[in-house]
GROMACS .gro file of C-alpha atoms in nm:
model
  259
    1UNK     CA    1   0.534   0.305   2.875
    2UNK     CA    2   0.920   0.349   2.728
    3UNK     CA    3   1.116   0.657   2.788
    4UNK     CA    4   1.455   0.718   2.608
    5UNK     CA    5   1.639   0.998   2.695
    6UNK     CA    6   1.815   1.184   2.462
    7UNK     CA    7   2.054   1.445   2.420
    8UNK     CA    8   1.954   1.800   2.234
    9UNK     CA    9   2.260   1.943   2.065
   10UNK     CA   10   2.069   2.256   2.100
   11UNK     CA   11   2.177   2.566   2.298
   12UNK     CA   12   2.055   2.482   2.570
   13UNK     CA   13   2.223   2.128   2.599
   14UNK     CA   14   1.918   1.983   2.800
   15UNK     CA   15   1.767   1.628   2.750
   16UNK     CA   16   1.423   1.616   2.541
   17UNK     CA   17   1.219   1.277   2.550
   18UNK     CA   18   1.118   1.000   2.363
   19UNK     CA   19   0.777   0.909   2.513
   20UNK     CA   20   0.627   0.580   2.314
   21UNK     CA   21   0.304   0.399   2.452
   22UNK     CA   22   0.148   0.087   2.291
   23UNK     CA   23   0.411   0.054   2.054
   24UNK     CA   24   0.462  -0.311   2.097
   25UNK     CA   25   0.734  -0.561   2.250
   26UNK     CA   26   0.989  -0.456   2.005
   27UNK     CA   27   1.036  -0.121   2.147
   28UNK     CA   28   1.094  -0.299   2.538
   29UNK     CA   29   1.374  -0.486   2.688
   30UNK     CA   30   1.721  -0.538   2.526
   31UNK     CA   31   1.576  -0.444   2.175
   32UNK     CA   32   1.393  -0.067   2.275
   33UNK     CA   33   1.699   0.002   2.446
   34UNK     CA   34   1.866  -0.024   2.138
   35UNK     CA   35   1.664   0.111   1.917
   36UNK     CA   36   1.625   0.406   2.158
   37UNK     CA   37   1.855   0.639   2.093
   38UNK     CA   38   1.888   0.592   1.686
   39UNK     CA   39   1.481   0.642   1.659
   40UNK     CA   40   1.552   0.972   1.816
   41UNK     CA   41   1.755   1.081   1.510
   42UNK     CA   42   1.489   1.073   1.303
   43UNK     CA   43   1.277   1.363   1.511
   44UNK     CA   44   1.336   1.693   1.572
   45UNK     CA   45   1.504   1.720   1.900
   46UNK     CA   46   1.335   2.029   1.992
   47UNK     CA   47   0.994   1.857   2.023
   48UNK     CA   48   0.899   1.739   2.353
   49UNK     CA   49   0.717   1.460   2.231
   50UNK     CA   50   0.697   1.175   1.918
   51UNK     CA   51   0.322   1.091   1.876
   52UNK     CA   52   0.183   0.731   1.817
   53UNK     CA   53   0.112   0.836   1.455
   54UNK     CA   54   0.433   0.943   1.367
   55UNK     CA   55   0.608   0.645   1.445
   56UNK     CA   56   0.377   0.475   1.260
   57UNK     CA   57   0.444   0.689   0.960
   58UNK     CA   58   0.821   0.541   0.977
   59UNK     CA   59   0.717   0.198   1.119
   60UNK     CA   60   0.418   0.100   0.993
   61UNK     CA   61   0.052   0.096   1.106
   62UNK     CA   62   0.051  -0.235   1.214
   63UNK     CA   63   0.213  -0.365   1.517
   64UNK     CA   64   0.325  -0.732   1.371
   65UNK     CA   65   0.502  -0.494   1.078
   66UNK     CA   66   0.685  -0.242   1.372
   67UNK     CA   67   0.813  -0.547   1.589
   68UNK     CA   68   0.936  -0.717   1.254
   69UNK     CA   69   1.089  -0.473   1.110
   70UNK     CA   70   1.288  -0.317   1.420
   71UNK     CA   71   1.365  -0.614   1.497
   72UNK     CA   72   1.519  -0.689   1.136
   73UNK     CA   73   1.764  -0.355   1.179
   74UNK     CA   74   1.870  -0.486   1.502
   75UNK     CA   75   1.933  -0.879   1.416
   76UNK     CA   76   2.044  -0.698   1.041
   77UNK     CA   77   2.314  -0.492   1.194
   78UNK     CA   78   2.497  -0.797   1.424
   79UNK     CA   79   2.499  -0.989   1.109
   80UNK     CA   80   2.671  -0.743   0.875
   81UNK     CA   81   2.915  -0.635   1.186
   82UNK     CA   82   2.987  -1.069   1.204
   83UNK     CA   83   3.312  -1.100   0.976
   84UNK     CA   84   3.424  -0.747   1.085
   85UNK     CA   85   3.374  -0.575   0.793
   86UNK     CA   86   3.053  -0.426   0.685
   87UNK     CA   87   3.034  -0.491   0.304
   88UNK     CA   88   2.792  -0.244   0.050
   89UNK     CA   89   2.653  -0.535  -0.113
   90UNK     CA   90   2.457  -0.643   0.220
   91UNK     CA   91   2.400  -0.239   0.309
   92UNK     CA   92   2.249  -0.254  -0.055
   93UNK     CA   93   2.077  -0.587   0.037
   94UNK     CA   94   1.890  -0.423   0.326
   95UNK     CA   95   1.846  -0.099   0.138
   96UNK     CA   96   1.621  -0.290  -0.150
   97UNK     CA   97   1.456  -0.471   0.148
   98UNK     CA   98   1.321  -0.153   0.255
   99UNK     CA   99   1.298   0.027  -0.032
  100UNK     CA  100   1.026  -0.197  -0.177
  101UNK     CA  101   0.827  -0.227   0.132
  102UNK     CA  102   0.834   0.140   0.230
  103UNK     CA  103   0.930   0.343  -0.029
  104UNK     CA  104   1.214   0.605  -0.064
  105UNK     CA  105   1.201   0.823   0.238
  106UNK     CA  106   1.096   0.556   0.449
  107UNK     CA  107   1.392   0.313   0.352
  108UNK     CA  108   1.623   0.629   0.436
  109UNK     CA  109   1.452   0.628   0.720
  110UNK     CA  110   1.532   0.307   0.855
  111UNK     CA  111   1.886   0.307   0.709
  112UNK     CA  112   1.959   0.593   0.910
  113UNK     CA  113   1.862   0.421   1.213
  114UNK     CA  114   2.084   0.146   1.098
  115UNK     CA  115   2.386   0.334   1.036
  116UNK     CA  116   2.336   0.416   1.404
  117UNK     CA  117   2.273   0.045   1.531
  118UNK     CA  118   2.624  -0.047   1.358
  119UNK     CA  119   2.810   0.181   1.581
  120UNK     CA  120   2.717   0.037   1.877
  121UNK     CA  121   2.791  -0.284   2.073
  122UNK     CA  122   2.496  -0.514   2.250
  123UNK     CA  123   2.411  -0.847   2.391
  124UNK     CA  124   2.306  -1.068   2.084
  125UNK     CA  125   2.185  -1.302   2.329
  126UNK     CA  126   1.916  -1.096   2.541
  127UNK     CA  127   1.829  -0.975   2.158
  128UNK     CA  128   1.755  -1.307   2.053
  129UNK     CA  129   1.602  -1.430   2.349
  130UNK     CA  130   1.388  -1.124   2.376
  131UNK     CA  131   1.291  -1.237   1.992
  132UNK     CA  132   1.222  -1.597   2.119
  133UNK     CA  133   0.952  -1.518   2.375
  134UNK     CA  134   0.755  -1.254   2.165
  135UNK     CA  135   0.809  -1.321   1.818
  136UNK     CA  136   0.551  -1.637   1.648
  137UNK     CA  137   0.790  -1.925   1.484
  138UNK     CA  138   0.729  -1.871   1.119
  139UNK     CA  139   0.814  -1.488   1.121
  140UNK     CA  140   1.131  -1.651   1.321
  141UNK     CA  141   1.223  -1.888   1.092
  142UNK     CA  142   1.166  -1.596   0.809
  143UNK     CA  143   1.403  -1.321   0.988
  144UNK     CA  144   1.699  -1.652   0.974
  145UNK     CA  145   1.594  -1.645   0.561
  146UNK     CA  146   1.642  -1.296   0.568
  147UNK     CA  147   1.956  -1.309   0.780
  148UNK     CA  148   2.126  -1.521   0.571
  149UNK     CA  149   2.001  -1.319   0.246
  150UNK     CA  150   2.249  -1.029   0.360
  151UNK     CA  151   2.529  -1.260   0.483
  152UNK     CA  152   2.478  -1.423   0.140
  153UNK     CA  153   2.454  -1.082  -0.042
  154UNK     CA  154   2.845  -1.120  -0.162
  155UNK     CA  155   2.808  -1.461  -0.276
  156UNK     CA  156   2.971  -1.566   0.028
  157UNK     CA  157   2.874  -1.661   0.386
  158UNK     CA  158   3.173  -1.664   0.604
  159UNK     CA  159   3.204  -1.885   0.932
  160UNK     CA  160   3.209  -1.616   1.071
  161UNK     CA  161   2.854  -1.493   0.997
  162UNK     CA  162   2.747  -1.867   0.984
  163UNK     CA  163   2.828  -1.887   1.373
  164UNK     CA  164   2.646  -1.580   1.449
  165UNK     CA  165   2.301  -1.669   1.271
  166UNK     CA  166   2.349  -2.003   1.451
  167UNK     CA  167   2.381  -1.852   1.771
  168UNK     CA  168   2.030  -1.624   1.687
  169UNK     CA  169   1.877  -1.887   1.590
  170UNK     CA  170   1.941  -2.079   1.902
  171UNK     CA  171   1.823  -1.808   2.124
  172UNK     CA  172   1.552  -1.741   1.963
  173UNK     CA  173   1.428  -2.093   2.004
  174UNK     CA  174   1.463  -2.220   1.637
  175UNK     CA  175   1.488  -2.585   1.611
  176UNK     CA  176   1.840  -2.697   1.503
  177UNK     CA  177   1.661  -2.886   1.173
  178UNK     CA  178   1.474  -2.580   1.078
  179UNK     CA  179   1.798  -2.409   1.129
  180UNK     CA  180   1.972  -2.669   0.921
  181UNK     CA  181   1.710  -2.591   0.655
  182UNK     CA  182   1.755  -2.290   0.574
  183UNK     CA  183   2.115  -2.279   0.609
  184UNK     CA  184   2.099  -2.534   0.357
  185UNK     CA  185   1.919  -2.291   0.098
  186UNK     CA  186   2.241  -2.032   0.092
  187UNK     CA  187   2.540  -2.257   0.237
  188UNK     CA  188   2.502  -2.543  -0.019
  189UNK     CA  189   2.674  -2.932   0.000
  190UNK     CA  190   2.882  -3.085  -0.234
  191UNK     CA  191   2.688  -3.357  -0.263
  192UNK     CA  192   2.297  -3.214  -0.434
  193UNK     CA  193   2.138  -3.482  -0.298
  194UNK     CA  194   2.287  -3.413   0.090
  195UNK     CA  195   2.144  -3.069   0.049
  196UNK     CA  196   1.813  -3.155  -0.043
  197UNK     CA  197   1.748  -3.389   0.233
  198UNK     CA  198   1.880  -3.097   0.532
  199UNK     CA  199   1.609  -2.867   0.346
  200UNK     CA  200   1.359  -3.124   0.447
  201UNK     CA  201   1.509  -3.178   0.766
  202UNK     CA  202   1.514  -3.545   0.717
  203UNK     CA  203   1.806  -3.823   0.716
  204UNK     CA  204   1.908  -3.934   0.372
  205UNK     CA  205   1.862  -4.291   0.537
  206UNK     CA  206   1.469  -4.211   0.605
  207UNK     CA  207   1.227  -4.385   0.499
  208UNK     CA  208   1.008  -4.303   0.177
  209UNK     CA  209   0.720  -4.240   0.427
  210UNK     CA  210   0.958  -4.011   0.627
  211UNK     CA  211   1.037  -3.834   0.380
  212UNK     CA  212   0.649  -3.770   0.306
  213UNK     CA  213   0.589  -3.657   0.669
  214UNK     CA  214   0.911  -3.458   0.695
  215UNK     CA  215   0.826  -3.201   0.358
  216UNK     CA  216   0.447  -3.147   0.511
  217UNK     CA  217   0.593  -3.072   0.857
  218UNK     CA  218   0.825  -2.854   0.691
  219UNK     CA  219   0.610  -2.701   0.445
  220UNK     CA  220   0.313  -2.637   0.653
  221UNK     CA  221   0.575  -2.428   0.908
  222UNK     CA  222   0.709  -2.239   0.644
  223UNK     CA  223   0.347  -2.134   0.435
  224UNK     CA  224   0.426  -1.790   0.305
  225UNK     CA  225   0.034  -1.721   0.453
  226UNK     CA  226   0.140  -1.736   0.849
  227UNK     CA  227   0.375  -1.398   0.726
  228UNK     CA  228   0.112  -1.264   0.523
  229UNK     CA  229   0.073  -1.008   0.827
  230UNK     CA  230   0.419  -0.918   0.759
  231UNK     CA  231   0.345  -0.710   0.439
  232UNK     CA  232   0.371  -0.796   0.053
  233UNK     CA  233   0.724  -0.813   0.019
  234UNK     CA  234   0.801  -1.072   0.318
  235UNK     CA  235   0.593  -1.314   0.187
  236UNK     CA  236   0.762  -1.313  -0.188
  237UNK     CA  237   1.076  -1.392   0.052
  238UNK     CA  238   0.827  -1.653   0.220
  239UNK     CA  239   0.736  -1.785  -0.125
  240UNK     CA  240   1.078  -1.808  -0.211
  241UNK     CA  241   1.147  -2.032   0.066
  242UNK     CA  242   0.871  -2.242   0.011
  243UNK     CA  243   0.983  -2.268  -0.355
  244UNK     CA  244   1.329  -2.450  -0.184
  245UNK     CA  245   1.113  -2.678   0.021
  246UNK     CA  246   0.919  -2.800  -0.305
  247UNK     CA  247   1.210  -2.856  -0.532
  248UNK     CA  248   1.410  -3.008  -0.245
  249UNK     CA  249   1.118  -3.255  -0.171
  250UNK     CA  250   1.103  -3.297  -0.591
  251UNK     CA  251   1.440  -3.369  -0.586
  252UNK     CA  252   1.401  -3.661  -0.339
  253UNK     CA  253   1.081  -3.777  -0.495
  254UNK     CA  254   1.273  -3.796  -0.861
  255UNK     CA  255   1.603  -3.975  -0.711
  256UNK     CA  256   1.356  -4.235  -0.528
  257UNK     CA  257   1.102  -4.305  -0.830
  258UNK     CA  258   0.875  -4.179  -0.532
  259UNK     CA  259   0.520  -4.099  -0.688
   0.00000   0.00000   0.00000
């Protein structure tokens, strides 16, 4: 069981309480303690208590969907806050996010709670690692996709907001290749070809047979199905990736009159 305490700007100026049970790892450790205080916002602070189904009503009914997505405003927020200026176009970028998967008053809902997250200061790394031990690899690899959707939302990604999606992705346990990967979808070479083979995760010296091996191993870790659980929208994202993969592999294939 989690309890947040939380101040009630009532009269009275006692504390009410958040009292969660079974919500899932997302609302423990580093990331509940965050996530605390801004899911009290959304309540009435003169009720004692937030039920199980009314947390679902803002989270979803699933607990895959809850971890995910808290875990999205939280990873969402460190991003944005990278280059020291929080731009509307990745606000906007989260906003649609939600908007589609939720609809309207859920979406406010969430960006409410992220307002909040923004204002505060926390230990990326315990986030991340926290991410790392509870969080499967695909739906990893998909929150660095959707990490570098909003630091891409301005047509830019700054070093700065490169550096701090590496540094998630390392403590979360991402392999530096898959990391490569998809930094390769948004952060593009000079050189096509170059960026083509870091999608695959291969060397551009590889062999044809290499090559072969490297886009299955990719593509099989990156299946939009393993995020089906996810909800609708995150695996269109998925597919999107996947889409990448195949025309980076195509790419190859065409350059190397591979059949």
């Amino acid at each position: 069981m989690i309890i947040f305490a939380l101040q009630n700007n009532g009269s009275m100026g006692c504390f009410t309480k958040l009292i969660l049970t079974g919500m899932g790892w997302a609302f423990g450790g580093p990331i509940g303690a965050i996530i605390g205080y801004a899911l009290g916002s959304l309540f009435s602070t003169n009720q004692p208590r937030v039920f199980r189904s009314e947390v679902n009503q803002q989270f979803g009914n699933t607990e895959e969907k809850r971890d995910f997505n808290v875990t999205l405003l939280v990873l969402s927020a460190a991003v944005m806050k990278a280059d020291g200026n929080v731009k509307k176009s990745e606000l906007d970028y989260v906003k649609r996010f939600f908007l589609q998967n939720f609809g309207q008053e859920r979406a406010e809902n969430y960006i409410k709670m992220l307002r909040d997250i923004l204002e505060k200061e926390y230990n990326i790394y315990e986030v991340s690692q926290q991410v790392g031990r509870y969080m499967d690899y695909s739906s990893r690899l998909q929150l660095l996709h959707y990490l570098f959707g909003i630091a891409n939302a301005d047509g830019f990604v700054s070093e700065a907001e490169i550096g701090v999606i590496h540094t998630i992705s390392m403590y979360m346990g991402v392999g530096e290749p898959d990391y490569q990967s998809i930094k390769a979808m948004f952060v593009r070479e000079v050189n096509a070809s170059d960026n083509a083979y870091k999608i695959l995760g291969v060397d551009p010296n590889a062999t044809d047979e290499e090559v072969k091996k490297a886009y299955r191993e990719m593509a099989k870790k990156n299946h939009p199905d393993l995020v089906s659980n996810l909800g609708e929208d995150v695996r269109k994202d998925a597919e999107k990736k996947f889409q990448r993969i195949n025309e980076a592999y195509e790419s190859i294939k065409k350059q190397r009159g591979i059949s």
